[in-house]
Amino acid sequence: MSENILVCTAWPYANGSIHLGHIAGCYLPADIFARYHRLKGNNVLMVSGSDAHGTPVTITAETKGITPEEVAESYQKEFLNDWKNLGISYDLFTSTHTENHTKIVQDIFTTLYEKDLIYKNIMSQPFCRKHNRYLADRYVEGTCPNCSSDNARGDQCDNCGNTLDPKDLINIKHKDCDDSPVFKNTEHFFLKLSAFENDLIEWVNSHSDWKPNVKNFTTGFLENGLIDRAITRDINWGIPIPVEGYEDKRIYVWFEAVIGYLSASIEWASNTNKWEDFWKTDSKSFYFMGKDNIPFHTVIWPAILMGYEGLKLPYD
């Protein structure tokens, strides 16, 4: 009997070209896997898209003197050409900058907000006095408090893989002017990750077949204890918050980009319910990504799905 197999690959930021490491580490293995299951006679849906929002795109736009939308559109065309030339057999490679994705992200945000799994709170954010603006995570750099790497960003340290907040950085500076920012209070929306800690530990422990590095990293991440994380930012490029009074803020890219696996499946189905074969029925979903993206797929995305309810959690 055939199986429903959902193949999801990490969404490349629409601010730079794909390189051989991306192909070897993520996209080629995923394509081999998808082709294998098609040959077995399974029903396969392979989806992804360009991650068009967030500070990586705005930083590139500022450097090139063009709009973030122009940057995202340019790299979306380049990515599609890459997949065609390489023979990567996506059923759909879309973008987070679509009406469909916006609608689904806002629906999930609203649902979690109404369940009190998203709440408002005051947070301290870096503010550049020279540029007179709040600085989103990737606009600040400093020393990682965990591994002492000098190249940590305000959202993550690529050296040790730990997610960070700007306030965690040692010797923090604004990457555009080397000014030492001050911290000012600003209101944002938080995902109540702490509410899912026990359920996530139980779910992760049930997956004895995961790759050891995925299982060990995730287990260690959870054992350190989950803290609620802000999912909005003071930025004007991205998906608007579906709550009045927050027009100058956007939903943070790490929250909305992982929802792309679902929104891409729905877009592929073109107004039918066929996407449910891969999200609601007896199906298995497989995620291909680099090691620095593990916690977003084994902690944050499953937590969002648990809160939303009614959809399948990742299988592997």
XYZ file of C-alpha atoms in Angstrom:
316
model
C 0.000 0.000 0.000
C 1.399 3.418 -0.933
C 2.333 5.980 1.717
C 1.913 9.755 1.776
C 5.419 11.228 2.054
C 5.973 14.946 2.634
C 9.510 16.118 1.856
C 10.383 19.557 3.275
C 13.664 21.370 2.670
C 15.021 24.394 4.494
C 13.998 27.738 3.003
C 17.063 29.604 1.716
C 17.205 33.287 2.606
C 16.462 35.381 -0.474
C 19.582 37.472 0.040
C 22.358 35.406 -1.508
C 23.121 32.675 -4.000
C 22.898 28.928 -3.348
C 26.364 27.359 -2.984
C 27.628 23.777 -3.229
C 27.438 23.276 0.530
C 23.693 23.967 0.440
C 23.241 21.484 -2.405
C 25.327 18.704 -0.844
C 24.009 19.193 2.681
C 20.312 19.717 2.030
C 18.803 19.898 -1.447
C 20.423 16.975 -3.270
C 19.801 14.449 -0.441
C 16.173 15.602 -0.249
C 15.741 15.172 -4.010
C 17.254 11.675 -3.937
C 14.901 10.795 -1.071
C 11.853 12.151 -2.919
C 12.767 10.341 -6.153
C 13.275 7.095 -4.244
C 9.799 7.259 -2.740
C 8.230 8.152 -6.092
C 9.896 5.085 -7.616
C 8.425 2.985 -4.775
C 4.971 4.187 -5.781
C 4.423 6.430 -2.771
C 2.523 9.708 -2.960
C 5.224 12.361 -2.596
C 4.956 16.104 -2.081
C 8.260 18.001 -2.031
C 7.985 21.673 -1.081
C 10.030 24.657 -0.034
C 10.560 28.267 -1.053
C 12.657 31.344 -0.574
C 12.674 32.954 2.869
C 11.873 36.464 1.684
C 11.442 38.374 4.941
C 13.556 39.368 7.900
C 16.741 41.314 8.391
C 19.030 39.296 6.065
C 16.987 40.592 3.133
C 16.762 44.169 4.418
C 20.514 44.259 5.050
C 21.194 43.153 1.469
C 18.683 45.700 0.155
C 20.366 48.523 2.065
C 23.779 47.445 0.776
C 22.566 47.386 -2.840
C 20.398 50.490 -2.594
C 17.208 48.710 -3.685
C 14.020 47.566 -1.934
C 13.741 44.301 0.040
C 11.028 43.184 -2.395
C 13.394 43.632 -5.335
C 16.050 41.583 -3.542
C 13.586 38.773 -2.751
C 12.177 38.661 -6.279
C 15.646 38.578 -7.822
C 16.829 35.636 -5.732
C 13.530 33.779 -6.134
C 14.109 33.799 -9.916
C 17.721 32.712 -9.411
C 16.727 29.831 -7.108
C 14.100 28.561 -9.551
C 16.711 28.605 -12.302
C 19.158 26.707 -10.070
C 16.647 23.936 -9.371
C 15.825 23.641 -13.066
C 19.492 23.403 -14.067
C 20.309 20.946 -11.279
C 17.205 18.833 -11.843
C 15.900 19.240 -8.281
C 12.334 17.949 -8.569
C 10.232 20.229 -6.347
C 6.471 19.928 -6.638
C 6.423 23.557 -5.522
C 9.166 26.027 -4.660
C 7.362 29.185 -3.593
C 8.145 32.201 -1.404
C 7.119 33.519 2.000
C 6.167 36.772 0.235
C 2.767 35.567 -1.017
C -0.823 36.354 -0.048
C -1.377 32.657 0.673
C 1.517 32.460 3.137
C 0.479 35.716 4.828
C -3.087 34.463 5.278
C -2.006 31.153 6.842
C 0.615 32.709 9.127
C -1.891 35.279 10.389
C -4.470 32.529 10.960
C -2.039 30.502 13.062
C -0.912 33.633 14.941
C -4.538 34.569 15.702
C -5.434 31.025 16.792
C -2.507 30.814 19.220
C -3.212 34.348 20.457
C -6.828 33.458 21.204
C -5.624 30.375 23.115
C -3.292 32.577 25.223
C -0.294 30.761 23.729
C 0.824 34.111 22.314
C 0.780 37.089 24.659
C 2.019 40.686 24.839
C 4.934 41.675 26.990
C 7.561 44.362 27.315
C 11.065 43.489 26.171
C 14.327 45.368 26.159
C 15.688 45.832 22.640
C 18.918 47.370 21.365
C 18.444 50.886 20.070
C 20.975 52.773 17.955
C 21.083 56.427 18.922
C 23.061 57.331 15.803
C 20.411 55.821 13.473
C 17.491 56.545 15.836
C 15.937 53.090 15.485
C 15.501 49.744 17.183
C 17.858 47.093 15.899
C 16.522 43.706 14.832
C 18.607 40.678 15.789
C 20.892 40.510 12.763
C 21.768 44.176 13.018
C 23.764 43.486 16.166
C 26.851 41.377 16.697
C 29.025 40.438 19.624
C 30.652 37.646 21.614
C 28.631 34.494 22.282
C 28.069 33.900 26.018
C 28.115 30.124 25.469
C 31.216 29.464 23.341
C 32.947 32.890 23.292
C 32.851 33.134 19.502
C 33.315 36.759 18.424
C 30.985 36.387 15.427
C 27.663 35.736 17.163
C 24.526 37.517 15.946
C 21.613 38.733 17.996
C 19.486 35.744 16.999
C 21.962 32.869 16.959
C 25.564 31.789 17.243
C 26.504 29.769 14.177
C 29.611 28.450 15.930
C 27.781 26.547 18.693
C 24.247 26.545 17.265
C 22.561 28.112 20.280
C 19.715 30.568 19.745
C 20.284 33.946 21.390
C 18.652 37.219 22.284
C 20.551 40.467 21.634
C 20.817 41.069 25.383
C 22.817 37.824 25.666
C 25.690 39.161 23.554
C 28.906 40.320 25.192
C 30.419 43.525 23.760
C 27.342 44.114 21.605
C 27.653 46.541 18.693
C 25.561 47.789 15.772
C 26.981 46.089 12.690
C 26.411 49.134 10.451
C 28.210 51.723 12.535
C 30.050 49.880 15.332
C 28.154 52.019 17.837
C 27.341 50.414 21.180
C 23.533 50.384 21.291
C 21.511 51.169 24.386
C 18.592 49.002 25.462
C 15.088 50.480 25.509
C 11.718 48.925 26.348
C 9.296 48.092 23.534
C 6.136 45.964 23.466
C 6.076 42.693 21.527
C 4.221 39.397 21.226
C 5.688 36.261 22.796
C 5.174 32.575 21.981
C 4.602 30.638 25.203
C 7.216 27.969 24.432
C 7.445 27.033 28.099
C 3.917 25.599 27.913
C 5.112 22.906 25.493
C 8.255 21.761 27.293
C 6.910 18.494 28.728
C 5.002 17.553 25.567
C 8.067 18.235 23.436
C 10.312 16.118 25.682
C 7.839 13.231 25.457
C 7.549 13.606 21.680
C 11.328 13.787 21.128
C 11.890 10.729 23.350
C 9.464 8.762 21.166
C 11.749 9.208 18.136
C 14.529 6.683 18.676
C 15.225 6.579 14.924
C 16.358 10.221 14.602
C 19.966 10.901 13.659
C 22.084 11.004 16.847
C 23.172 14.642 16.363
C 19.541 15.759 15.920
C 18.335 13.779 18.934
C 21.225 14.824 21.182
C 21.102 18.508 20.237
C 17.336 18.687 20.727
C 17.418 16.793 24.018
C 20.118 19.105 25.338
C 18.174 22.136 24.157
C 15.048 20.969 26.006
C 16.896 19.932 29.164
C 18.176 23.489 29.510
C 14.532 24.568 29.868
C 12.402 26.449 27.366
C 11.775 30.155 27.727
C 9.040 32.146 26.015
C 10.392 33.950 22.971
C 9.371 37.165 21.233
C 7.898 36.501 17.782
C 7.537 40.091 16.560
C 10.116 42.717 15.719
C 10.432 46.469 15.159
C 10.835 46.242 11.398
C 8.672 47.225 8.415
C 9.480 44.322 6.075
C 7.560 41.102 6.632
C 4.120 39.821 7.557
C 1.910 42.332 9.408
C 0.659 41.461 12.892
C -3.106 40.769 12.721
C -3.781 42.945 15.785
C -4.677 46.648 15.664
C -2.125 49.139 16.888
C 1.024 47.289 15.813
C 1.346 48.507 12.243
C 5.012 49.451 12.743
C 6.007 45.900 13.724
C 6.139 42.581 11.844
C 5.951 38.878 12.698
C 9.469 37.610 13.248
C 10.912 35.493 10.466
C 11.755 32.429 12.568
C 8.096 32.084 13.540
C 6.575 32.608 10.102
C 9.146 30.868 7.878
C 8.607 27.377 9.342
C 4.875 27.769 8.679
C 5.912 27.862 5.016
C 5.927 24.064 4.849
C 2.192 24.117 5.511
C 1.398 27.175 3.392
C 3.403 25.766 0.462
C 1.440 22.505 0.687
C -1.827 24.447 0.645
C -0.658 26.598 -2.281
C 0.346 23.446 -4.198
C -3.130 21.988 -3.676
C -4.689 25.003 -5.459
C -7.885 25.416 -3.466
C -8.494 21.691 -2.972
C -8.156 19.638 0.199
C -5.445 17.402 -1.274
C -2.880 19.015 1.033
C -4.625 17.281 3.947
C -3.289 13.939 2.657
C 0.122 15.092 3.882
C -0.927 16.942 7.046
C -4.008 15.276 8.510
C -4.135 11.653 7.361
C -1.721 8.741 7.811
C 1.415 10.378 6.438
C 5.074 10.945 7.227
C 6.950 14.237 6.897
C 10.723 14.422 6.478
C 12.711 17.632 6.966
C 16.101 18.324 5.386
C 18.221 21.186 6.757
C 21.611 22.310 8.023
C 22.567 21.648 11.637
C 22.091 25.306 12.658
C 18.375 24.983 11.862
C 17.707 21.978 14.111
C 15.964 23.754 17.046
C 13.608 25.613 14.699
C 12.365 22.280 13.333
C 12.484 20.058 16.430
C 11.301 22.592 19.034
C 9.698 25.747 17.615
C 7.769 24.308 14.643
C 6.416 21.309 16.618
C 5.349 23.687 19.416
C 3.433 25.841 16.915
C 1.745 22.733 15.507
C 0.882 21.430 18.978
C -0.702 24.755 19.854
C -2.636 25.024 16.597
C -3.788 21.375 16.831
C -5.111 19.003 14.174
C -1.963 18.751 12.031
C 0.751 16.097 11.885
C 4.025 16.685 13.700
C 7.318 16.086 11.861
C 8.241 12.409 11.482
C 11.981 12.770 10.928
